[in-house]
Amino acid sequence: MASVTLAVAPVAHAQSTTVGSVFGQIAGQAGSQVMVDNASTGLKRTVQVDASGRFTAAALPPGKYKATLLKDGKVVSTVDLDVLAGRGAEAVFEVAQTRQLESVQVVGRAPTIDVSRSENSSTFTAVQLGTLPIATRDLNGIIALAANTTRADTRYAGGVSIGGGAPSENSYYINGFPVTNALTQLGSIELPFGAIAQADIKTGGFGAEFGRSVGGVVNITTKSGSNEWKGGASVSIE
């Protein structure tokens, strides 16, 4: 009698959970190019501005970028951006136009609302985590920074309640892979605090790529190598 064993490997989720994008619209710049450059990693990407003035550079790893508007190979304007995983960063270029001055109009620009996302979430970068007052330098301490979260009752194995759900109803992801404790459904594997590049705490309205979660979703993006030498040290007293 023969037996067959099937092994199913975890499936990586959509790239939108681990990468971001740069987008924008520039009037009167059709045919120009926008170059997106990450000096730390050396990643460069150039996209074309379409006939309506729109451009999008997708699938960018999280980090600090410089977006440069090029016209006939010459630099017109630059802007610095922070690209976060699962989100788009709008590049707003200041383009000088030569014309006879007839009047001056002062216009205020309100922060752009990202209508492409319906979820409720709080995102914390490594820089923010290094300055915010965190009760415990672990994943539960980071989750507690987000709105609509609270420490769960220690009589029920502790953990964190997100959006009113039980701790066992939360899902955890690292770089798009599910890492929730398969035995107890409570928490996940722990990363060194300094290895976290971005923590995204989703409390509601998240997409179908984050299934099997009645409570909330914790999506962690880890730091990656760069072309810069860095060092650090930390001391923990318990």
PDB file of C-alpha atoms in Angstrom:
ATOM      1  CA  MET A   1       0.000   0.000   0.000  1.00  0.00           C
ATOM      2  CA  ALA A   2       1.568   3.270  -1.076  1.00  0.00           C
ATOM      3  CA  SER A   3       1.192   6.546   0.744  1.00  0.00           C
ATOM      4  CA  VAL A   4       1.614  10.043  -0.592  1.00  0.00           C
ATOM      5  CA  THR A   5       2.631  13.027   1.525  1.00  0.00           C
ATOM      6  CA  LEU A   6       1.852  16.518   0.322  1.00  0.00           C
ATOM      7  CA  ALA A   7       3.793  19.522   1.610  1.00  0.00           C
ATOM      8  CA  VAL A   8       2.278  22.938   1.110  1.00  0.00           C
ATOM      9  CA  ALA A   9       4.611  25.911   1.376  1.00  0.00           C
ATOM     10  CA  PRO A  10       3.366  29.329   2.546  1.00  0.00           C
ATOM     11  CA  VAL A  11       2.376  31.540  -0.351  1.00  0.00           C
ATOM     12  CA  ALA A  12       3.743  35.067  -0.567  1.00  0.00           C
ATOM     13  CA  HIS A  13       1.042  37.708  -0.719  1.00  0.00           C
ATOM     14  CA  ALA A  14       0.638  40.411  -3.294  1.00  0.00           C
ATOM     15  CA  GLN A  15       3.508  42.808  -3.774  1.00  0.00           C
ATOM     16  CA  SER A  16       1.320  45.684  -2.592  1.00  0.00           C
ATOM     17  CA  THR A  17       1.849  44.516   1.008  1.00  0.00           C
ATOM     18  CA  THR A  18       5.648  44.791   0.885  1.00  0.00           C
ATOM     19  CA  VAL A  19       6.380  47.549  -1.639  1.00  0.00           C
ATOM     20  CA  GLY A  20       5.151  51.074  -2.332  1.00  0.00           C
ATOM     21  CA  SER A  21       4.945  53.488  -5.250  1.00  0.00           C
ATOM     22  CA  VAL A  22       5.526  57.085  -6.330  1.00  0.00           C
ATOM     23  CA  PHE A  23       2.846  58.860  -8.353  1.00  0.00           C
ATOM     24  CA  GLY A  24       1.829  62.336  -9.423  1.00  0.00           C
ATOM     25  CA  GLN A  25       0.506  64.635 -12.123  1.00  0.00           C
ATOM     26  CA  ILE A  26       2.251  67.606 -13.744  1.00  0.00           C
ATOM     27  CA  ALA A  27       0.470  70.046 -16.024  1.00  0.00           C
ATOM     28  CA  GLY A  28       2.186  70.871 -19.298  1.00  0.00           C
ATOM     29  CA  GLN A  29       4.963  68.286 -18.892  1.00  0.00           C
ATOM     30  CA  ALA A  30       3.759  65.531 -21.227  1.00  0.00           C
ATOM     31  CA  GLY A  31       6.705  63.619 -22.673  1.00  0.00           C
ATOM     32  CA  SER A  32       8.979  64.449 -19.741  1.00  0.00           C
ATOM     33  CA  GLN A  33      10.523  61.797 -17.514  1.00  0.00           C
ATOM     34  CA  VAL A  34      10.544  61.233 -13.766  1.00  0.00           C
ATOM     35  CA  MET A  35      13.537  59.445 -12.242  1.00  0.00           C
ATOM     36  CA  VAL A  36      13.144  57.893  -8.790  1.00  0.00           C
ATOM     37  CA  ASP A  37      16.424  57.270  -6.957  1.00  0.00           C
ATOM     38  CA  ASN A  38      17.205  55.566  -3.636  1.00  0.00           C
ATOM     39  CA  ALA A  39      20.739  56.667  -2.719  1.00  0.00           C
ATOM     40  CA  SER A  40      21.072  54.064   0.054  1.00  0.00           C
ATOM     41  CA  THR A  41      20.518  51.049  -2.195  1.00  0.00           C
ATOM     42  CA  GLY A  42      21.396  52.492  -5.603  1.00  0.00           C
ATOM     43  CA  LEU A  43      17.959  51.637  -6.993  1.00  0.00           C
ATOM     44  CA  LYS A  44      16.939  53.923  -9.869  1.00  0.00           C
ATOM     45  CA  ARG A  45      13.786  53.833 -11.939  1.00  0.00           C
ATOM     46  CA  THR A  46      12.708  56.161 -14.744  1.00  0.00           C
ATOM     47  CA  VAL A  47       9.100  56.474 -15.918  1.00  0.00           C
ATOM     48  CA  GLN A  48       7.477  58.492 -18.680  1.00  0.00           C
ATOM     49  CA  VAL A  49       4.956  61.274 -18.079  1.00  0.00           C
ATOM     50  CA  ASP A  50       1.882  60.451 -20.179  1.00  0.00           C
ATOM     51  CA  ALA A  51      -0.251  62.779 -22.303  1.00  0.00           C
ATOM     52  CA  SER A  52      -2.411  63.743 -19.312  1.00  0.00           C
ATOM     53  CA  GLY A  53       0.648  64.567 -17.193  1.00  0.00           C
ATOM     54  CA  ARG A  54       0.362  61.515 -14.947  1.00  0.00           C
ATOM     55  CA  PHE A  55       3.168  59.169 -13.934  1.00  0.00           C
ATOM     56  CA  THR A  56       3.584  56.172 -11.614  1.00  0.00           C
ATOM     57  CA  ALA A  57       6.681  54.292 -10.463  1.00  0.00           C
ATOM     58  CA  ALA A  58       5.439  51.063  -8.878  1.00  0.00           C
ATOM     59  CA  ALA A  59       6.961  48.161  -6.908  1.00  0.00           C
ATOM     60  CA  LEU A  60       9.453  50.285  -4.945  1.00  0.00           C
ATOM     61  CA  PRO A  61      10.982  48.845  -1.749  1.00  0.00           C
ATOM     62  CA  PRO A  62      10.281  51.065   1.292  1.00  0.00           C
ATOM     63  CA  GLY A  63      12.834  53.785   1.958  1.00  0.00           C
ATOM     64  CA  LYS A  64      13.865  57.371   1.269  1.00  0.00           C
ATOM     65  CA  TYR A  65      13.796  58.408  -2.392  1.00  0.00           C
ATOM     66  CA  LYS A  66      14.548  61.462  -4.489  1.00  0.00           C
ATOM     67  CA  ALA A  67      12.194  62.065  -7.418  1.00  0.00           C
ATOM     68  CA  THR A  68      13.632  64.151 -10.268  1.00  0.00           C
ATOM     69  CA  LEU A  69      11.643  65.688 -13.126  1.00  0.00           C
ATOM     70  CA  LEU A  70      13.650  65.632 -16.376  1.00  0.00           C
ATOM     71  CA  LYS A  71      12.889  67.594 -19.550  1.00  0.00           C
ATOM     72  CA  ASP A  72      15.096  66.860 -22.581  1.00  0.00           C
ATOM     73  CA  GLY A  73      17.632  65.304 -20.211  1.00  0.00           C
ATOM     74  CA  LYS A  74      17.833  68.408 -17.995  1.00  0.00           C
ATOM     75  CA  VAL A  75      16.762  68.588 -14.351  1.00  0.00           C
ATOM     76  CA  VAL A  76      13.625  70.697 -13.905  1.00  0.00           C
ATOM     77  CA  SER A  77      12.757  69.995 -10.268  1.00  0.00           C
ATOM     78  CA  THR A  78      13.446  67.517  -7.461  1.00  0.00           C
ATOM     79  CA  VAL A  79      11.555  66.404  -4.352  1.00  0.00           C
ATOM     80  CA  ASP A  80      12.420  64.062  -1.460  1.00  0.00           C
ATOM     81  CA  LEU A  81       9.929  61.341  -0.545  1.00  0.00           C
ATOM     82  CA  ASP A  82       9.397  58.589   2.022  1.00  0.00           C
ATOM     83  CA  VAL A  83       7.986  55.452   0.390  1.00  0.00           C
ATOM     84  CA  LEU A  84       6.079  53.126   2.732  1.00  0.00           C
ATOM     85  CA  ALA A  85       5.051  49.534   2.092  1.00  0.00           C
ATOM     86  CA  GLY A  86       1.543  49.207   0.710  1.00  0.00           C
ATOM     87  CA  ARG A  87       1.172  52.949   0.088  1.00  0.00           C
ATOM     88  CA  GLY A  88       1.718  55.510  -2.626  1.00  0.00           C
ATOM     89  CA  ALA A  89       3.787  58.675  -2.140  1.00  0.00           C
ATOM     90  CA  GLU A  90       2.740  61.674  -4.234  1.00  0.00           C
ATOM     91  CA  ALA A  91       5.560  63.640  -5.869  1.00  0.00           C
ATOM     92  CA  VAL A  92       4.625  67.318  -6.190  1.00  0.00           C
ATOM     93  CA  PHE A  93       7.130  69.200  -8.352  1.00  0.00           C
ATOM     94  CA  GLU A  94       7.575  72.968  -8.332  1.00  0.00           C
ATOM     95  CA  VAL A  95       7.848  73.883 -12.013  1.00  0.00           C
ATOM     96  CA  ALA A  96       8.782  77.463 -12.890  1.00  0.00           C
ATOM     97  CA  GLN A  97       7.058  78.899 -15.943  1.00  0.00           C
ATOM     98  CA  THR A  98       8.337  81.926 -17.864  1.00  0.00           C
ATOM     99  CA  ARG A  99       5.528  84.308 -18.719  1.00  0.00           C
ATOM    100  CA  GLN A 100       4.512  87.927 -18.280  1.00  0.00           C
ATOM    101  CA  LEU A 101       3.321  88.535 -14.728  1.00  0.00           C
ATOM    102  CA  GLU A 102      -0.168  90.035 -14.645  1.00  0.00           C
ATOM    103  CA  SER A 103      -1.367  88.988 -11.210  1.00  0.00           C
ATOM    104  CA  VAL A 104      -0.336  86.978  -8.170  1.00  0.00           C
ATOM    105  CA  GLN A 105      -2.654  84.330  -6.763  1.00  0.00           C
ATOM    106  CA  VAL A 106      -1.851  82.591  -3.477  1.00  0.00           C
ATOM    107  CA  VAL A 107      -3.289  79.084  -3.250  1.00  0.00           C
ATOM    108  CA  GLY A 108      -3.146  76.734  -0.263  1.00  0.00           C
ATOM    109  CA  ARG A 109      -2.764  73.022  -0.881  1.00  0.00           C
ATOM    110  CA  ALA A 110      -4.487  70.613   1.483  1.00  0.00           C
ATOM    111  CA  PRO A 111      -2.855  67.243   2.195  1.00  0.00           C
ATOM    112  CA  THR A 112      -3.838  64.710  -0.432  1.00  0.00           C
ATOM    113  CA  ILE A 113      -6.298  62.061   0.708  1.00  0.00           C
ATOM    114  CA  ASP A 114      -5.363  58.616  -0.548  1.00  0.00           C
ATOM    115  CA  VAL A 115      -8.708  57.487  -1.991  1.00  0.00           C
ATOM    116  CA  SER A 116      -7.166  54.221  -3.191  1.00  0.00           C
ATOM    117  CA  ARG A 117      -7.134  52.826   0.370  1.00  0.00           C
ATOM    118  CA  SER A 118     -10.182  52.103   2.520  1.00  0.00           C
ATOM    119  CA  GLU A 119      -8.416  50.516   5.477  1.00  0.00           C
ATOM    120  CA  ASN A 120      -7.869  51.955   8.932  1.00  0.00           C
ATOM    121  CA  SER A 121      -4.226  51.600   9.863  1.00  0.00           C
ATOM    122  CA  SER A 122      -1.284  53.187  11.658  1.00  0.00           C
ATOM    123  CA  THR A 123       2.195  52.964  10.155  1.00  0.00           C
ATOM    124  CA  PHE A 124       5.398  53.433  12.152  1.00  0.00           C
ATOM    125  CA  THR A 125       8.823  53.696  10.520  1.00  0.00           C
ATOM    126  CA  ALA A 126      12.142  52.757  12.123  1.00  0.00           C
ATOM    127  CA  VAL A 127      12.903  56.442  12.728  1.00  0.00           C
ATOM    128  CA  GLN A 128       9.600  56.926  14.554  1.00  0.00           C
ATOM    129  CA  LEU A 129      10.048  53.749  16.591  1.00  0.00           C
ATOM    130  CA  GLY A 130      13.420  55.067  17.721  1.00  0.00           C
ATOM    131  CA  THR A 131      11.886  58.233  19.188  1.00  0.00           C
ATOM    132  CA  LEU A 132       8.384  57.257  20.359  1.00  0.00           C
ATOM    133  CA  PRO A 133       7.816  56.262  24.004  1.00  0.00           C
ATOM    134  CA  ILE A 134       7.238  52.505  23.819  1.00  0.00           C
ATOM    135  CA  ALA A 135       6.359  50.615  26.996  1.00  0.00           C
ATOM    136  CA  THR A 136       8.076  47.416  25.844  1.00  0.00           C
ATOM    137  CA  ARG A 137      10.501  47.176  22.940  1.00  0.00           C
ATOM    138  CA  ASP A 138       8.685  44.301  21.289  1.00  0.00           C
ATOM    139  CA  LEU A 139       5.822  43.728  18.869  1.00  0.00           C
ATOM    140  CA  ASN A 140       3.113  44.162  21.511  1.00  0.00           C
ATOM    141  CA  GLY A 141       4.627  47.506  22.493  1.00  0.00           C
ATOM    142  CA  ILE A 142       4.492  48.689  18.875  1.00  0.00           C
ATOM    143  CA  ILE A 143       0.886  47.547  18.430  1.00  0.00           C
ATOM    144  CA  ALA A 144      -0.127  49.469  21.557  1.00  0.00           C
ATOM    145  CA  LEU A 145       0.920  52.715  19.811  1.00  0.00           C
ATOM    146  CA  ALA A 146      -1.902  52.357  17.279  1.00  0.00           C
ATOM    147  CA  ALA A 147      -5.432  53.609  17.817  1.00  0.00           C
ATOM    148  CA  ASN A 148      -8.206  51.137  18.706  1.00  0.00           C
ATOM    149  CA  THR A 149      -5.811  48.692  20.392  1.00  0.00           C
ATOM    150  CA  THR A 150      -5.517  47.609  24.017  1.00  0.00           C
ATOM    151  CA  ARG A 151      -3.691  45.077  26.149  1.00  0.00           C
ATOM    152  CA  ALA A 152      -5.662  41.864  26.522  1.00  0.00           C
ATOM    153  CA  ASP A 153      -6.523  40.251  29.839  1.00  0.00           C
ATOM    154  CA  THR A 154      -3.518  38.326  31.162  1.00  0.00           C
ATOM    155  CA  ARG A 155      -5.883  35.580  32.386  1.00  0.00           C
ATOM    156  CA  TYR A 156      -6.471  34.729  28.734  1.00  0.00           C
ATOM    157  CA  ALA A 157      -2.822  34.392  27.674  1.00  0.00           C
ATOM    158  CA  GLY A 158      -2.375  38.150  27.298  1.00  0.00           C
ATOM    159  CA  GLY A 159      -1.487  39.627  23.936  1.00  0.00           C
ATOM    160  CA  VAL A 160      -3.122  42.641  22.317  1.00  0.00           C
ATOM    161  CA  SER A 161      -6.727  43.222  21.283  1.00  0.00           C
ATOM    162  CA  ILE A 162      -7.128  45.038  17.946  1.00  0.00           C
ATOM    163  CA  GLY A 163     -10.443  46.542  16.913  1.00  0.00           C
ATOM    164  CA  GLY A 164     -12.275  44.806  19.746  1.00  0.00           C
ATOM    165  CA  GLY A 165     -11.231  41.328  18.635  1.00  0.00           C
ATOM    166  CA  ALA A 166      -9.618  38.654  20.766  1.00  0.00           C
ATOM    167  CA  PRO A 167      -5.802  38.290  20.619  1.00  0.00           C
ATOM    168  CA  SER A 168      -6.264  34.930  18.879  1.00  0.00           C
ATOM    169  CA  GLU A 169      -8.158  36.671  16.053  1.00  0.00           C
ATOM    170  CA  ASN A 170      -5.179  38.761  14.900  1.00  0.00           C
ATOM    171  CA  SER A 171      -2.932  37.883  11.964  1.00  0.00           C
ATOM    172  CA  TYR A 172       0.789  38.581  11.685  1.00  0.00           C
ATOM    173  CA  TYR A 173       2.904  38.967   8.545  1.00  0.00           C
ATOM    174  CA  ILE A 174       6.611  39.574   7.952  1.00  0.00           C
ATOM    175  CA  ASN A 175       7.552  40.771   4.457  1.00  0.00           C
ATOM    176  CA  GLY A 176       4.246  39.414   3.149  1.00  0.00           C
ATOM    177  CA  PHE A 177       4.529  35.929   4.690  1.00  0.00           C
ATOM    178  CA  PRO A 178       2.066  34.756   7.385  1.00  0.00           C
ATOM    179  CA  VAL A 179       3.896  34.093  10.665  1.00  0.00           C
ATOM    180  CA  THR A 180       1.014  33.765  13.146  1.00  0.00           C
ATOM    181  CA  ASN A 181       1.586  31.080  15.769  1.00  0.00           C
ATOM    182  CA  ALA A 182      -0.078  28.071  14.129  1.00  0.00           C
ATOM    183  CA  LEU A 183      -0.614  26.219  17.423  1.00  0.00           C
ATOM    184  CA  THR A 184      -2.206  28.867  19.646  1.00  0.00           C
ATOM    185  CA  GLN A 185      -3.020  31.636  17.115  1.00  0.00           C
ATOM    186  CA  LEU A 186      -1.541  34.027  19.697  1.00  0.00           C
ATOM    187  CA  GLY A 187       1.261  36.295  18.505  1.00  0.00           C
ATOM    188  CA  SER A 188       4.034  35.343  16.118  1.00  0.00           C
ATOM    189  CA  ILE A 189       7.764  34.873  15.891  1.00  0.00           C
ATOM    190  CA  GLU A 190       9.668  37.843  17.307  1.00  0.00           C
ATOM    191  CA  LEU A 191      12.207  39.922  15.409  1.00  0.00           C
ATOM    192  CA  PRO A 192      14.997  41.976  16.980  1.00  0.00           C
ATOM    193  CA  PHE A 193      13.567  45.436  17.553  1.00  0.00           C
ATOM    194  CA  GLY A 194      16.301  47.041  15.451  1.00  0.00           C
ATOM    195  CA  ALA A 195      15.492  44.822  12.454  1.00  0.00           C
ATOM    196  CA  ILE A 196      12.070  46.421  11.901  1.00  0.00           C
ATOM    197  CA  ALA A 197      11.963  48.970   9.076  1.00  0.00           C
ATOM    198  CA  GLN A 198       8.206  49.529   9.166  1.00  0.00           C
ATOM    199  CA  ALA A 199       5.286  48.300  11.252  1.00  0.00           C
ATOM    200  CA  ASP A 200       1.797  48.638   9.793  1.00  0.00           C
ATOM    201  CA  ILE A 201      -1.046  47.996  12.261  1.00  0.00           C
ATOM    202  CA  LYS A 202      -4.352  47.488  10.424  1.00  0.00           C
ATOM    203  CA  THR A 203      -7.444  47.770  12.606  1.00  0.00           C
ATOM    204  CA  GLY A 204     -10.168  47.440   9.971  1.00  0.00           C
ATOM    205  CA  GLY A 205     -11.152  47.690   6.333  1.00  0.00           C
ATOM    206  CA  PHE A 206      -8.101  45.768   5.103  1.00  0.00           C
ATOM    207  CA  GLY A 207      -8.104  43.928   1.790  1.00  0.00           C
ATOM    208  CA  ALA A 208      -8.708  40.301   0.914  1.00  0.00           C
ATOM    209  CA  GLU A 209      -4.973  39.561   0.793  1.00  0.00           C
ATOM    210  CA  PHE A 210      -5.091  39.651   4.599  1.00  0.00           C
ATOM    211  CA  GLY A 211      -7.564  36.840   5.129  1.00  0.00           C
ATOM    212  CA  ARG A 212      -8.429  34.743   8.178  1.00  0.00           C
ATOM    213  CA  SER A 213      -8.435  37.703  10.532  1.00  0.00           C
ATOM    214  CA  VAL A 214     -11.418  38.864  12.566  1.00  0.00           C
ATOM    215  CA  GLY A 215      -9.385  41.211  14.755  1.00  0.00           C
ATOM    216  CA  GLY A 216      -6.500  43.115  13.203  1.00  0.00           C
ATOM    217  CA  VAL A 217      -3.452  42.627  11.013  1.00  0.00           C
ATOM    218  CA  VAL A 218       0.175  43.351  11.917  1.00  0.00           C
ATOM    219  CA  ASN A 219       2.322  43.695   8.797  1.00  0.00           C
ATOM    220  CA  ILE A 220       6.071  44.019   9.445  1.00  0.00           C
ATOM    221  CA  THR A 221       8.677  45.027   6.865  1.00  0.00           C
ATOM    222  CA  THR A 222      12.278  44.265   7.784  1.00  0.00           C
ATOM    223  CA  LYS A 223      15.337  46.362   7.063  1.00  0.00           C
ATOM    224  CA  SER A 224      17.504  45.447   4.091  1.00  0.00           C
ATOM    225  CA  GLY A 225      21.098  46.025   3.117  1.00  0.00           C
ATOM    226  CA  SER A 226      22.280  49.326   1.676  1.00  0.00           C
ATOM    227  CA  ASN A 227      25.407  51.008   0.348  1.00  0.00           C
ATOM    228  CA  GLU A 228      25.928  52.901   3.611  1.00  0.00           C
ATOM    229  CA  TRP A 229      27.936  51.772   6.636  1.00  0.00           C
ATOM    230  CA  LYS A 230      25.827  51.857   9.797  1.00  0.00           C
ATOM    231  CA  GLY A 231      26.221  50.645  13.340  1.00  0.00           C
ATOM    232  CA  GLY A 232      24.360  50.755  16.617  1.00  0.00           C
ATOM    233  CA  ALA A 233      24.017  49.356  20.095  1.00  0.00           C
ATOM    234  CA  SER A 234      21.214  48.920  22.596  1.00  0.00           C
ATOM    235  CA  VAL A 235      20.963  48.008  26.268  1.00  0.00           C
ATOM    236  CA  SER A 236      17.976  46.243  27.816  1.00  0.00           C
ATOM    237  CA  ILE A 237      17.489  45.881  31.570  1.00  0.00           C
ATOM    238  CA  GLU A 238      14.802  43.472  32.752  1.00  0.00           C
TER     239      GLU A 238
END
